[in-house]
Amino acid sequence: MRKPDGKIVLLGDMNVGKTSLLQRYMERRFPDTVSTVGGAFYLKQWRSLNISIWDTAGREQFHGLGSMYCRGAAAVILTYDVNHPQSLLELEDRFLGLTETANNNCLFAIVGNKVDLAMGRATEGGEKEGEASGKAGSCVSSRGPRQVQLEDAMALYKKILKYKMLDEREMPAAERMCFETSAKTGYNVDLLFETVFDLVVPMIAQQRAEEPSQIVDIASCKTPKRTRSECCT
Ligand SMILES: Nc1nc2c(ncn2[C@@H]2O[C@H](COP(=O)(O)OP(=O)(O)OP(=O)(O)O)[C@@H](O)[C@H]2O)c(=O)[nH]1
Ligand SMILES: [Mg+2]
């Protein structure tokens, strides 16, 4: 198996649906999950690159492992639950600090999952908000009576760029990098992962081109002649 060319990491509080999002994308299903212990990864071939996608544990007891998983990451997907405002706050308070070990130009996506539950509430309230289909659509959905608004996630995205001292003009816009998804229905899940893949592929390719070549030309390496003084006999 080829070594991965790049790495994407999912971070976020326990129960927000990180494992479910990955399983929906990679296995096209929504199975029962158990709370993740440590971390696990999938490999995805995208264009000519082999990308590893890391699922991490949101439970407090595994928090220390987060920065290890983020080491050298090309992108971090910060995940929250649109029905739990605290899970968005946790991204800033608890998880952003773990990304210090990621690449300098690491890309950030912010994902509000379980939007199907919020859409249920919207419909109950008489406000039709569109079917939660598995099809990719705009990552910006209309306002509903959910606990966390997409605007809150976009404000966090802009804050992250400032905190990381990344130039807003050089990074993808908040509207493109903040998603609302449902691992349950598949809503926007392909759009999320494939947007991130498309953005990281040129970054990884450029990084590889800039790296010094790892290939050593053995034929051109002359063996130094041994001098008499170096000889131990
Ligand atoms: N309704 C609904 N439930 C979801 C969705 N995504 C996940 N869930 C449920 O939420 C619970 C937690 O999902 P996980 O994917 O295990 O959450 P996690 O973020 O991986 O949690 P940790 O591994 O503990 O960090 C499970 O019962 C899922 O079935 C979703 O989009 N909609
Ligand atoms: Mg999990």
PDB file of C-alpha atoms and ligand atoms in Angstrom:
ATOM      1  CA  MET A   1       0.000   0.000   0.000  1.00  0.00           C
ATOM      2  CA  ARG A   2       1.278   3.486  -0.925  1.00  0.00           C
ATOM      3  CA  LYS A   3       2.091   5.918   1.877  1.00  0.00           C
ATOM      4  CA  PRO A   4      -0.599   8.660   2.135  1.00  0.00           C
ATOM      5  CA  ASP A   5       0.339  11.890   0.346  1.00  0.00           C
ATOM      6  CA  GLY A   6      -1.711  14.066   2.674  1.00  0.00           C
ATOM      7  CA  LYS A   7      -3.840  14.015   5.748  1.00  0.00           C
ATOM      8  CA  ILE A   8      -7.236  15.413   6.765  1.00  0.00           C
ATOM      9  CA  VAL A   9      -8.405  15.276  10.387  1.00  0.00           C
ATOM     10  CA  LEU A  10     -11.907  15.450  11.857  1.00  0.00           C
ATOM     11  CA  LEU A  11     -12.075  17.142  15.257  1.00  0.00           C
ATOM     12  CA  GLY A  12     -15.003  17.987  17.507  1.00  0.00           C
ATOM     13  CA  ASP A  13     -16.858  17.169  20.676  1.00  0.00           C
ATOM     14  CA  MET A  14     -18.142  13.688  21.417  1.00  0.00           C
ATOM     15  CA  ASN A  15     -21.448  12.725  19.850  1.00  0.00           C
ATOM     16  CA  VAL A  16     -21.447  15.429  17.148  1.00  0.00           C
ATOM     17  CA  GLY A  17     -21.270  12.771  14.431  1.00  0.00           C
ATOM     18  CA  LYS A  18     -17.658  12.655  13.175  1.00  0.00           C
ATOM     19  CA  THR A  19     -17.606   8.872  12.794  1.00  0.00           C
ATOM     20  CA  SER A  20     -21.057   8.893  11.214  1.00  0.00           C
ATOM     21  CA  LEU A  21     -20.016  11.525   8.638  1.00  0.00           C
ATOM     22  CA  LEU A  22     -16.986   9.490   7.634  1.00  0.00           C
ATOM     23  CA  GLN A  23     -18.964   6.284   7.396  1.00  0.00           C
ATOM     24  CA  ARG A  24     -21.669   7.987   5.371  1.00  0.00           C
ATOM     25  CA  TYR A  25     -19.055   9.254   2.921  1.00  0.00           C
ATOM     26  CA  MET A  26     -16.786   6.217   2.729  1.00  0.00           C
ATOM     27  CA  GLU A  27     -19.286   3.397   3.145  1.00  0.00           C
ATOM     28  CA  ARG A  28     -22.480   5.147   1.963  1.00  0.00           C
ATOM     29  CA  ARG A  29     -24.427   4.106   5.069  1.00  0.00           C
ATOM     30  CA  PHE A  30     -25.466   5.300   8.514  1.00  0.00           C
ATOM     31  CA  PRO A  31     -24.748   2.466  10.903  1.00  0.00           C
ATOM     32  CA  ASP A  32     -24.975   2.538  14.699  1.00  0.00           C
ATOM     33  CA  THR A  33     -21.739   3.905  16.069  1.00  0.00           C
ATOM     34  CA  VAL A  34     -19.893   3.526  19.320  1.00  0.00           C
ATOM     35  CA  SER A  35     -17.966   6.423  20.809  1.00  0.00           C
ATOM     36  CA  THR A  36     -14.509   6.440  19.216  1.00  0.00           C
ATOM     37  CA  VAL A  37     -11.532   5.333  21.261  1.00  0.00           C
ATOM     38  CA  GLY A  38      -8.279   7.051  20.238  1.00  0.00           C
ATOM     39  CA  GLY A  39      -8.550   7.453  16.479  1.00  0.00           C
ATOM     40  CA  ALA A  40      -8.985   5.591  13.215  1.00  0.00           C
ATOM     41  CA  PHE A  41      -8.415   6.444   9.580  1.00  0.00           C
ATOM     42  CA  TYR A  42      -9.687   5.772   6.095  1.00  0.00           C
ATOM     43  CA  LEU A  43      -7.685   6.050   2.890  1.00  0.00           C
ATOM     44  CA  LYS A  44      -9.214   7.839  -0.062  1.00  0.00           C
ATOM     45  CA  GLN A  45      -7.760   8.021  -3.549  1.00  0.00           C
ATOM     46  CA  TRP A  46      -8.560  11.470  -4.956  1.00  0.00           C
ATOM     47  CA  ARG A  47      -7.209  12.473  -8.366  1.00  0.00           C
ATOM     48  CA  SER A  48      -3.632  11.170  -8.289  1.00  0.00           C
ATOM     49  CA  LEU A  49      -3.239  11.420  -4.519  1.00  0.00           C
ATOM     50  CA  ASN A  50      -3.750   9.076  -1.634  1.00  0.00           C
ATOM     51  CA  ILE A  51      -5.371  10.965   1.249  1.00  0.00           C
ATOM     52  CA  SER A  52      -5.789   9.686   4.789  1.00  0.00           C
ATOM     53  CA  ILE A  53      -8.857  10.933   6.679  1.00  0.00           C
ATOM     54  CA  TRP A  54      -8.533  10.657  10.436  1.00  0.00           C
ATOM     55  CA  ASP A  55     -11.483  10.229  12.754  1.00  0.00           C
ATOM     56  CA  THR A  56     -10.659  11.278  16.308  1.00  0.00           C
ATOM     57  CA  ALA A  57     -12.315  10.744  19.666  1.00  0.00           C
ATOM     58  CA  GLY A  58     -14.227  13.712  21.059  1.00  0.00           C
ATOM     59  CA  ARG A  59     -14.240  12.392  24.607  1.00  0.00           C
ATOM     60  CA  GLU A  60     -12.275  14.507  27.059  1.00  0.00           C
ATOM     61  CA  GLN A  61     -10.121  11.579  28.165  1.00  0.00           C
ATOM     62  CA  PHE A  62      -8.600  11.289  24.665  1.00  0.00           C
ATOM     63  CA  HIS A  63      -8.052  15.018  24.274  1.00  0.00           C
ATOM     64  CA  GLY A  64      -4.276  14.754  24.594  1.00  0.00           C
ATOM     65  CA  LEU A  65      -4.100  12.649  21.435  1.00  0.00           C
ATOM     66  CA  GLY A  66      -5.687  15.328  19.246  1.00  0.00           C
ATOM     67  CA  SER A  67      -2.539  17.307  18.504  1.00  0.00           C
ATOM     68  CA  MET A  68      -0.735  14.100  17.611  1.00  0.00           C
ATOM     69  CA  TYR A  69      -3.371  13.275  15.018  1.00  0.00           C
ATOM     70  CA  CYS A  70      -3.193  16.824  13.631  1.00  0.00           C
ATOM     71  CA  ARG A  71       0.565  16.673  13.035  1.00  0.00           C
ATOM     72  CA  GLY A  72       1.228  17.644   9.415  1.00  0.00           C
ATOM     73  CA  ALA A  73      -2.471  17.831   8.525  1.00  0.00           C
ATOM     74  CA  ALA A  74      -3.320  19.567   5.243  1.00  0.00           C
ATOM     75  CA  ALA A  75      -6.889  20.208   6.417  1.00  0.00           C
ATOM     76  CA  VAL A  76      -8.902  20.036   9.618  1.00  0.00           C
ATOM     77  CA  ILE A  77     -12.664  19.527   9.620  1.00  0.00           C
ATOM     78  CA  LEU A  78     -14.042  21.076  12.818  1.00  0.00           C
ATOM     79  CA  THR A  79     -17.388  19.463  13.547  1.00  0.00           C
ATOM     80  CA  TYR A  80     -20.245  20.575  15.797  1.00  0.00           C
ATOM     81  CA  ASP A  81     -23.894  19.648  16.281  1.00  0.00           C
ATOM     82  CA  VAL A  82     -26.313  22.357  15.048  1.00  0.00           C
ATOM     83  CA  ASN A  83     -28.627  21.426  17.933  1.00  0.00           C
ATOM     84  CA  HIS A  84     -25.980  21.962  20.642  1.00  0.00           C
ATOM     85  CA  PRO A  85     -24.476  25.455  20.816  1.00  0.00           C
ATOM     86  CA  GLN A  86     -21.905  24.250  23.344  1.00  0.00           C
ATOM     87  CA  SER A  87     -20.386  21.965  20.710  1.00  0.00           C
ATOM     88  CA  LEU A  88     -19.576  25.028  18.563  1.00  0.00           C
ATOM     89  CA  LEU A  89     -18.050  26.853  21.535  1.00  0.00           C
ATOM     90  CA  GLU A  90     -15.938  23.781  22.306  1.00  0.00           C
ATOM     91  CA  LEU A  91     -14.332  24.017  18.861  1.00  0.00           C
ATOM     92  CA  GLU A  92     -12.783  27.324  19.800  1.00  0.00           C
ATOM     93  CA  ASP A  93     -12.104  26.559  23.461  1.00  0.00           C
ATOM     94  CA  ARG A  94     -10.872  23.001  23.293  1.00  0.00           C
ATOM     95  CA  PHE A  95     -10.113  21.864  19.754  1.00  0.00           C
ATOM     96  CA  LEU A  96      -8.545  24.789  17.892  1.00  0.00           C
ATOM     97  CA  GLY A  97      -5.445  24.618  20.119  1.00  0.00           C
ATOM     98  CA  LEU A  98      -4.855  21.050  18.935  1.00  0.00           C
ATOM     99  CA  THR A  99      -4.267  22.239  15.379  1.00  0.00           C
ATOM    100  CA  GLU A 100      -0.960  23.959  16.184  1.00  0.00           C
ATOM    101  CA  THR A 101       0.831  20.868  14.863  1.00  0.00           C
ATOM    102  CA  ALA A 102      -0.962  20.987  11.499  1.00  0.00           C
ATOM    103  CA  ASN A 103       0.687  22.417   8.351  1.00  0.00           C
ATOM    104  CA  ASN A 104       1.247  26.177   8.342  1.00  0.00           C
ATOM    105  CA  ASN A 105      -1.191  26.676   5.489  1.00  0.00           C
ATOM    106  CA  CYS A 106      -3.666  24.134   6.874  1.00  0.00           C
ATOM    107  CA  LEU A 107      -7.174  24.523   5.509  1.00  0.00           C
ATOM    108  CA  PHE A 108     -10.147  24.693   7.895  1.00  0.00           C
ATOM    109  CA  ALA A 109     -13.700  23.576   7.287  1.00  0.00           C
ATOM    110  CA  ILE A 110     -16.455  24.007   9.883  1.00  0.00           C
ATOM    111  CA  VAL A 111     -19.297  21.531   9.814  1.00  0.00           C
ATOM    112  CA  GLY A 112     -22.632  21.712  11.615  1.00  0.00           C
ATOM    113  CA  ASN A 113     -23.978  18.163  11.597  1.00  0.00           C
ATOM    114  CA  LYS A 114     -27.390  16.636  12.457  1.00  0.00           C
ATOM    115  CA  VAL A 115     -29.186  19.285  10.451  1.00  0.00           C
ATOM    116  CA  ASP A 116     -31.964  16.721   9.816  1.00  0.00           C
ATOM    117  CA  LEU A 117     -33.088  17.201  13.435  1.00  0.00           C
ATOM    118  CA  ALA A 118     -33.185  20.976  13.019  1.00  0.00           C
ATOM    119  CA  MET A 119     -35.050  20.618   9.741  1.00  0.00           C
ATOM    120  CA  GLY A 120     -37.603  18.448  11.528  1.00  0.00           C
ATOM    121  CA  ARG A 121     -38.223  21.262  13.975  1.00  0.00           C
ATOM    122  CA  ALA A 122     -38.483  23.791  11.170  1.00  0.00           C
ATOM    123  CA  THR A 123     -41.147  21.733   9.403  1.00  0.00           C
ATOM    124  CA  GLU A 124     -43.027  21.183  12.659  1.00  0.00           C
ATOM    125  CA  GLY A 125     -43.089  24.963  13.078  1.00  0.00           C
ATOM    126  CA  GLY A 126     -44.695  25.311   9.638  1.00  0.00           C
ATOM    127  CA  GLU A 127     -41.570  26.662   7.971  1.00  0.00           C
ATOM    128  CA  LYS A 128     -40.558  24.563   4.992  1.00  0.00           C
ATOM    129  CA  GLU A 129     -36.840  24.335   4.684  1.00  0.00           C
ATOM    130  CA  GLY A 130     -36.225  21.901   1.858  1.00  0.00           C
ATOM    131  CA  GLU A 131     -35.736  18.171   1.762  1.00  0.00           C
ATOM    132  CA  ALA A 132     -32.684  16.760   3.461  1.00  0.00           C
ATOM    133  CA  SER A 133     -31.659  14.809   0.388  1.00  0.00           C
ATOM    134  CA  GLY A 134     -28.368  13.048  -0.139  1.00  0.00           C
ATOM    135  CA  LYS A 135     -27.632  15.327  -3.088  1.00  0.00           C
ATOM    136  CA  ALA A 136     -24.929  17.927  -2.871  1.00  0.00           C
ATOM    137  CA  GLY A 137     -26.337  21.405  -2.710  1.00  0.00           C
ATOM    138  CA  SER A 138     -25.255  24.815  -1.591  1.00  0.00           C
ATOM    139  CA  CYS A 139     -23.474  24.610   1.725  1.00  0.00           C
ATOM    140  CA  VAL A 140     -25.487  27.620   2.828  1.00  0.00           C
ATOM    141  CA  SER A 141     -29.011  26.719   3.862  1.00  0.00           C
ATOM    142  CA  SER A 142     -31.761  29.084   4.886  1.00  0.00           C
ATOM    143  CA  ARG A 143     -32.415  30.067   8.488  1.00  0.00           C
ATOM    144  CA  GLY A 144     -34.441  27.695  10.642  1.00  0.00           C
ATOM    145  CA  PRO A 145     -35.250  27.568  14.328  1.00  0.00           C
ATOM    146  CA  ARG A 146     -32.108  25.610  15.038  1.00  0.00           C
ATOM    147  CA  GLN A 147     -29.850  26.221  17.987  1.00  0.00           C
ATOM    148  CA  VAL A 148     -26.801  27.275  16.005  1.00  0.00           C
ATOM    149  CA  GLN A 149     -26.983  29.424  12.880  1.00  0.00           C
ATOM    150  CA  LEU A 150     -24.598  29.010   9.973  1.00  0.00           C
ATOM    151  CA  GLU A 151     -23.554  32.632  10.518  1.00  0.00           C
ATOM    152  CA  ASP A 152     -22.121  31.634  13.911  1.00  0.00           C
ATOM    153  CA  ALA A 153     -19.918  29.038  12.220  1.00  0.00           C
ATOM    154  CA  MET A 154     -18.833  31.561   9.586  1.00  0.00           C
ATOM    155  CA  ALA A 155     -17.887  34.029  12.330  1.00  0.00           C
ATOM    156  CA  LEU A 156     -15.755  31.314  13.930  1.00  0.00           C
ATOM    157  CA  TYR A 157     -14.115  30.551  10.580  1.00  0.00           C
ATOM    158  CA  LYS A 158     -13.080  34.194  10.179  1.00  0.00           C
ATOM    159  CA  LYS A 159     -11.824  34.246  13.745  1.00  0.00           C
ATOM    160  CA  ILE A 160      -9.697  31.167  13.069  1.00  0.00           C
ATOM    161  CA  LEU A 161      -8.082  32.790  10.034  1.00  0.00           C
ATOM    162  CA  LYS A 162      -7.186  35.811  12.175  1.00  0.00           C
ATOM    163  CA  TYR A 163      -5.901  33.620  15.018  1.00  0.00           C
ATOM    164  CA  LYS A 164      -3.756  31.630  12.588  1.00  0.00           C
ATOM    165  CA  MET A 165      -2.649  34.873  10.923  1.00  0.00           C
ATOM    166  CA  LEU A 166      -3.847  33.592   7.555  1.00  0.00           C
ATOM    167  CA  ASP A 167      -4.688  36.177   4.928  1.00  0.00           C
ATOM    168  CA  GLU A 168      -8.463  36.118   4.377  1.00  0.00           C
ATOM    169  CA  ARG A 169      -7.957  37.062   0.726  1.00  0.00           C
ATOM    170  CA  GLU A 170      -5.753  34.024   0.120  1.00  0.00           C
ATOM    171  CA  MET A 171      -7.938  31.499   1.922  1.00  0.00           C
ATOM    172  CA  PRO A 172     -11.281  30.102   0.710  1.00  0.00           C
ATOM    173  CA  ALA A 173     -14.250  32.237   1.799  1.00  0.00           C
ATOM    174  CA  ALA A 174     -16.293  31.332   4.876  1.00  0.00           C
ATOM    175  CA  GLU A 175     -19.343  30.697   2.663  1.00  0.00           C
ATOM    176  CA  ARG A 176     -17.408  27.937   0.920  1.00  0.00           C
ATOM    177  CA  MET A 177     -15.874  26.359   4.027  1.00  0.00           C
ATOM    178  CA  CYS A 178     -18.837  26.293   6.441  1.00  0.00           C
ATOM    179  CA  PHE A 179     -21.244  23.432   5.870  1.00  0.00           C
ATOM    180  CA  GLU A 180     -24.399  22.073   7.368  1.00  0.00           C
ATOM    181  CA  THR A 181     -24.681  18.326   6.987  1.00  0.00           C
ATOM    182  CA  SER A 182     -26.650  15.281   7.984  1.00  0.00           C
ATOM    183  CA  ALA A 183     -24.773  12.016   8.260  1.00  0.00           C
ATOM    184  CA  LYS A 184     -28.182  10.415   8.690  1.00  0.00           C
ATOM    185  CA  THR A 185     -29.642  11.495   5.331  1.00  0.00           C
ATOM    186  CA  GLY A 186     -26.360  12.176   3.532  1.00  0.00           C
ATOM    187  CA  TYR A 187     -27.232  15.865   3.061  1.00  0.00           C
ATOM    188  CA  ASN A 188     -24.140  17.818   1.912  1.00  0.00           C
ATOM    189  CA  VAL A 189     -21.771  15.035   3.015  1.00  0.00           C
ATOM    190  CA  ASP A 190     -20.222  14.455  -0.434  1.00  0.00           C
ATOM    191  CA  LEU A 191     -20.037  18.220  -0.962  1.00  0.00           C
ATOM    192  CA  LEU A 192     -18.114  18.624   2.298  1.00  0.00           C
ATOM    193  CA  PHE A 193     -15.461  15.985   1.686  1.00  0.00           C
ATOM    194  CA  GLU A 194     -15.059  16.647  -2.006  1.00  0.00           C
ATOM    195  CA  THR A 195     -14.709  20.407  -1.560  1.00  0.00           C
ATOM    196  CA  VAL A 196     -11.963  19.764   0.979  1.00  0.00           C
ATOM    197  CA  PHE A 197     -10.244  17.193  -1.276  1.00  0.00           C
ATOM    198  CA  ASP A 198     -10.308  19.537  -4.262  1.00  0.00           C
ATOM    199  CA  LEU A 199      -8.746  22.305  -2.196  1.00  0.00           C
ATOM    200  CA  VAL A 200      -6.026  20.210  -0.543  1.00  0.00           C
ATOM    201  CA  VAL A 201      -4.868  18.360  -3.675  1.00  0.00           C
ATOM    202  CA  PRO A 202      -3.088  21.371  -5.259  1.00  0.00           C
ATOM    203  CA  MET A 203      -1.685  22.334  -1.835  1.00  0.00           C
ATOM    204  CA  ILE A 204      -0.216  18.865  -1.301  1.00  0.00           C
ATOM    205  CA  ALA A 205       1.112  18.729  -4.861  1.00  0.00           C
ATOM    206  CA  GLN A 206       2.817  22.117  -4.434  1.00  0.00           C
ATOM    207  CA  GLN A 207       4.279  21.074  -1.099  1.00  0.00           C
ATOM    208  CA  ARG A 208       5.720  17.926  -2.621  1.00  0.00           C
ATOM    209  CA  ALA A 209       7.248  19.891  -5.491  1.00  0.00           C
ATOM    210  CA  GLU A 210       8.951  22.245  -3.019  1.00  0.00           C
ATOM    211  CA  GLU A 211      10.342  19.455  -0.849  1.00  0.00           C
ATOM    212  CA  PRO A 212      13.961  18.495  -1.517  1.00  0.00           C
ATOM    213  CA  SER A 213      14.155  15.284  -3.483  1.00  0.00           C
ATOM    214  CA  GLN A 214      14.302  12.170  -1.318  1.00  0.00           C
ATOM    215  CA  ILE A 215      16.021  10.192  -4.091  1.00  0.00           C
ATOM    216  CA  VAL A 216      19.748   9.650  -3.605  1.00  0.00           C
ATOM    217  CA  ASP A 217      21.812   8.940  -6.701  1.00  0.00           C
ATOM    218  CA  ILE A 218      24.039   6.172  -5.381  1.00  0.00           C
ATOM    219  CA  ALA A 219      26.103   6.007  -8.575  1.00  0.00           C
ATOM    220  CA  SER A 220      27.253   9.599  -8.136  1.00  0.00           C
ATOM    221  CA  CYS A 221      28.291   9.075  -4.491  1.00  0.00           C
ATOM    222  CA  LYS A 222      31.987   8.287  -4.445  1.00  0.00           C
ATOM    223  CA  THR A 223      33.196   6.052  -1.640  1.00  0.00           C
ATOM    224  CA  PRO A 224      35.880   7.976   0.263  1.00  0.00           C
ATOM    225  CA  LYS A 225      39.276   6.328   0.026  1.00  0.00           C
ATOM    226  CA  ARG A 226      40.572   5.000   3.303  1.00  0.00           C
ATOM    227  CA  THR A 227      43.811   6.567   4.399  1.00  0.00           C
ATOM    228  CA  ARG A 228      46.447   4.655   6.248  1.00  0.00           C
ATOM    229  CA  SER A 229      45.892   6.656   9.455  1.00  0.00           C
ATOM    230  CA  GLU A 230      42.176   5.598   9.528  1.00  0.00           C
ATOM    231  CA  CYS A 231      43.093   1.950   9.299  1.00  0.00           C
ATOM    232  CA  CYS A 232      42.897   0.181  12.616  1.00  0.00           C
ATOM    233  CA  THR A 233      45.095  -2.771  11.696  1.00  0.00           C
TER     234      THR A 233
HETATM  235  N1  LIG B   1     -30.180  12.505  13.646  1.00  0.00           N
HETATM  236  C1  LIG B   1     -28.874  12.393  13.431  1.00  0.00           C
HETATM  237  N2  LIG B   1     -28.106  11.666  14.248  1.00  0.00           N
HETATM  238  C2  LIG B   1     -26.785  11.583  13.991  1.00  0.00           C
HETATM  239  C3  LIG B   1     -26.171  12.223  12.886  1.00  0.00           C
HETATM  240  N3  LIG B   1     -24.861  11.969  12.904  1.00  0.00           N
HETATM  241  C4  LIG B   1     -24.653  11.182  13.949  1.00  0.00           C
HETATM  242  N4  LIG B   1     -25.798  10.940  14.616  1.00  0.00           N
HETATM  243  C5  LIG B   1     -25.956  10.123  15.845  1.00  0.00           C
HETATM  244  O1  LIG B   1     -25.230  10.759  16.875  1.00  0.00           O
HETATM  245  C6  LIG B   1     -24.600   9.795  17.718  1.00  0.00           C
HETATM  246  C7  LIG B   1     -23.091  10.043  17.754  1.00  0.00           C
HETATM  247  O2  LIG B   1     -22.539   9.860  16.477  1.00  0.00           O
HETATM  248  P1  LIG B   1     -20.983   9.531  16.279  1.00  0.00           P
HETATM  249  O3  LIG B   1     -20.729   9.567  14.816  1.00  0.00           O
HETATM  250  O4  LIG B   1     -20.613   8.302  16.990  1.00  0.00           O
HETATM  251  O5  LIG B   1     -20.322  10.784  17.013  1.00  0.00           O
HETATM  252  P2  LIG B   1     -18.772  11.130  17.176  1.00  0.00           P
HETATM  253  O6  LIG B   1     -18.597  12.572  16.936  1.00  0.00           O
HETATM  254  O7  LIG B   1     -17.959  10.202  16.347  1.00  0.00           O
HETATM  255  O8  LIG B   1     -18.535  10.850  18.733  1.00  0.00           O
HETATM  256  P3  LIG B   1     -17.150  10.432  19.473  1.00  0.00           P
HETATM  257  O9  LIG B   1     -16.569   9.270  18.719  1.00  0.00           O
HETATM  258  O10 LIG B   1     -17.539  10.078  20.868  1.00  0.00           O
HETATM  259  O11 LIG B   1     -16.255  11.616  19.453  1.00  0.00           O
HETATM  260  C8  LIG B   1     -24.960   8.417  17.129  1.00  0.00           C
HETATM  261  O12 LIG B   1     -26.080   7.926  17.826  1.00  0.00           O
HETATM  262  C9  LIG B   1     -25.342   8.742  15.698  1.00  0.00           C
HETATM  263  O13 LIG B   1     -26.258   7.818  15.155  1.00  0.00           O
HETATM  264  C10 LIG B   1     -27.029  12.995  12.020  1.00  0.00           C
HETATM  265  O14 LIG B   1     -26.617  13.611  11.030  1.00  0.00           O
HETATM  266  N5  LIG B   1     -28.356  13.057  12.350  1.00  0.00           N
HETATM  267 MG    MG B   2     -16.572   8.791  16.785  1.00  0.00          MG
END
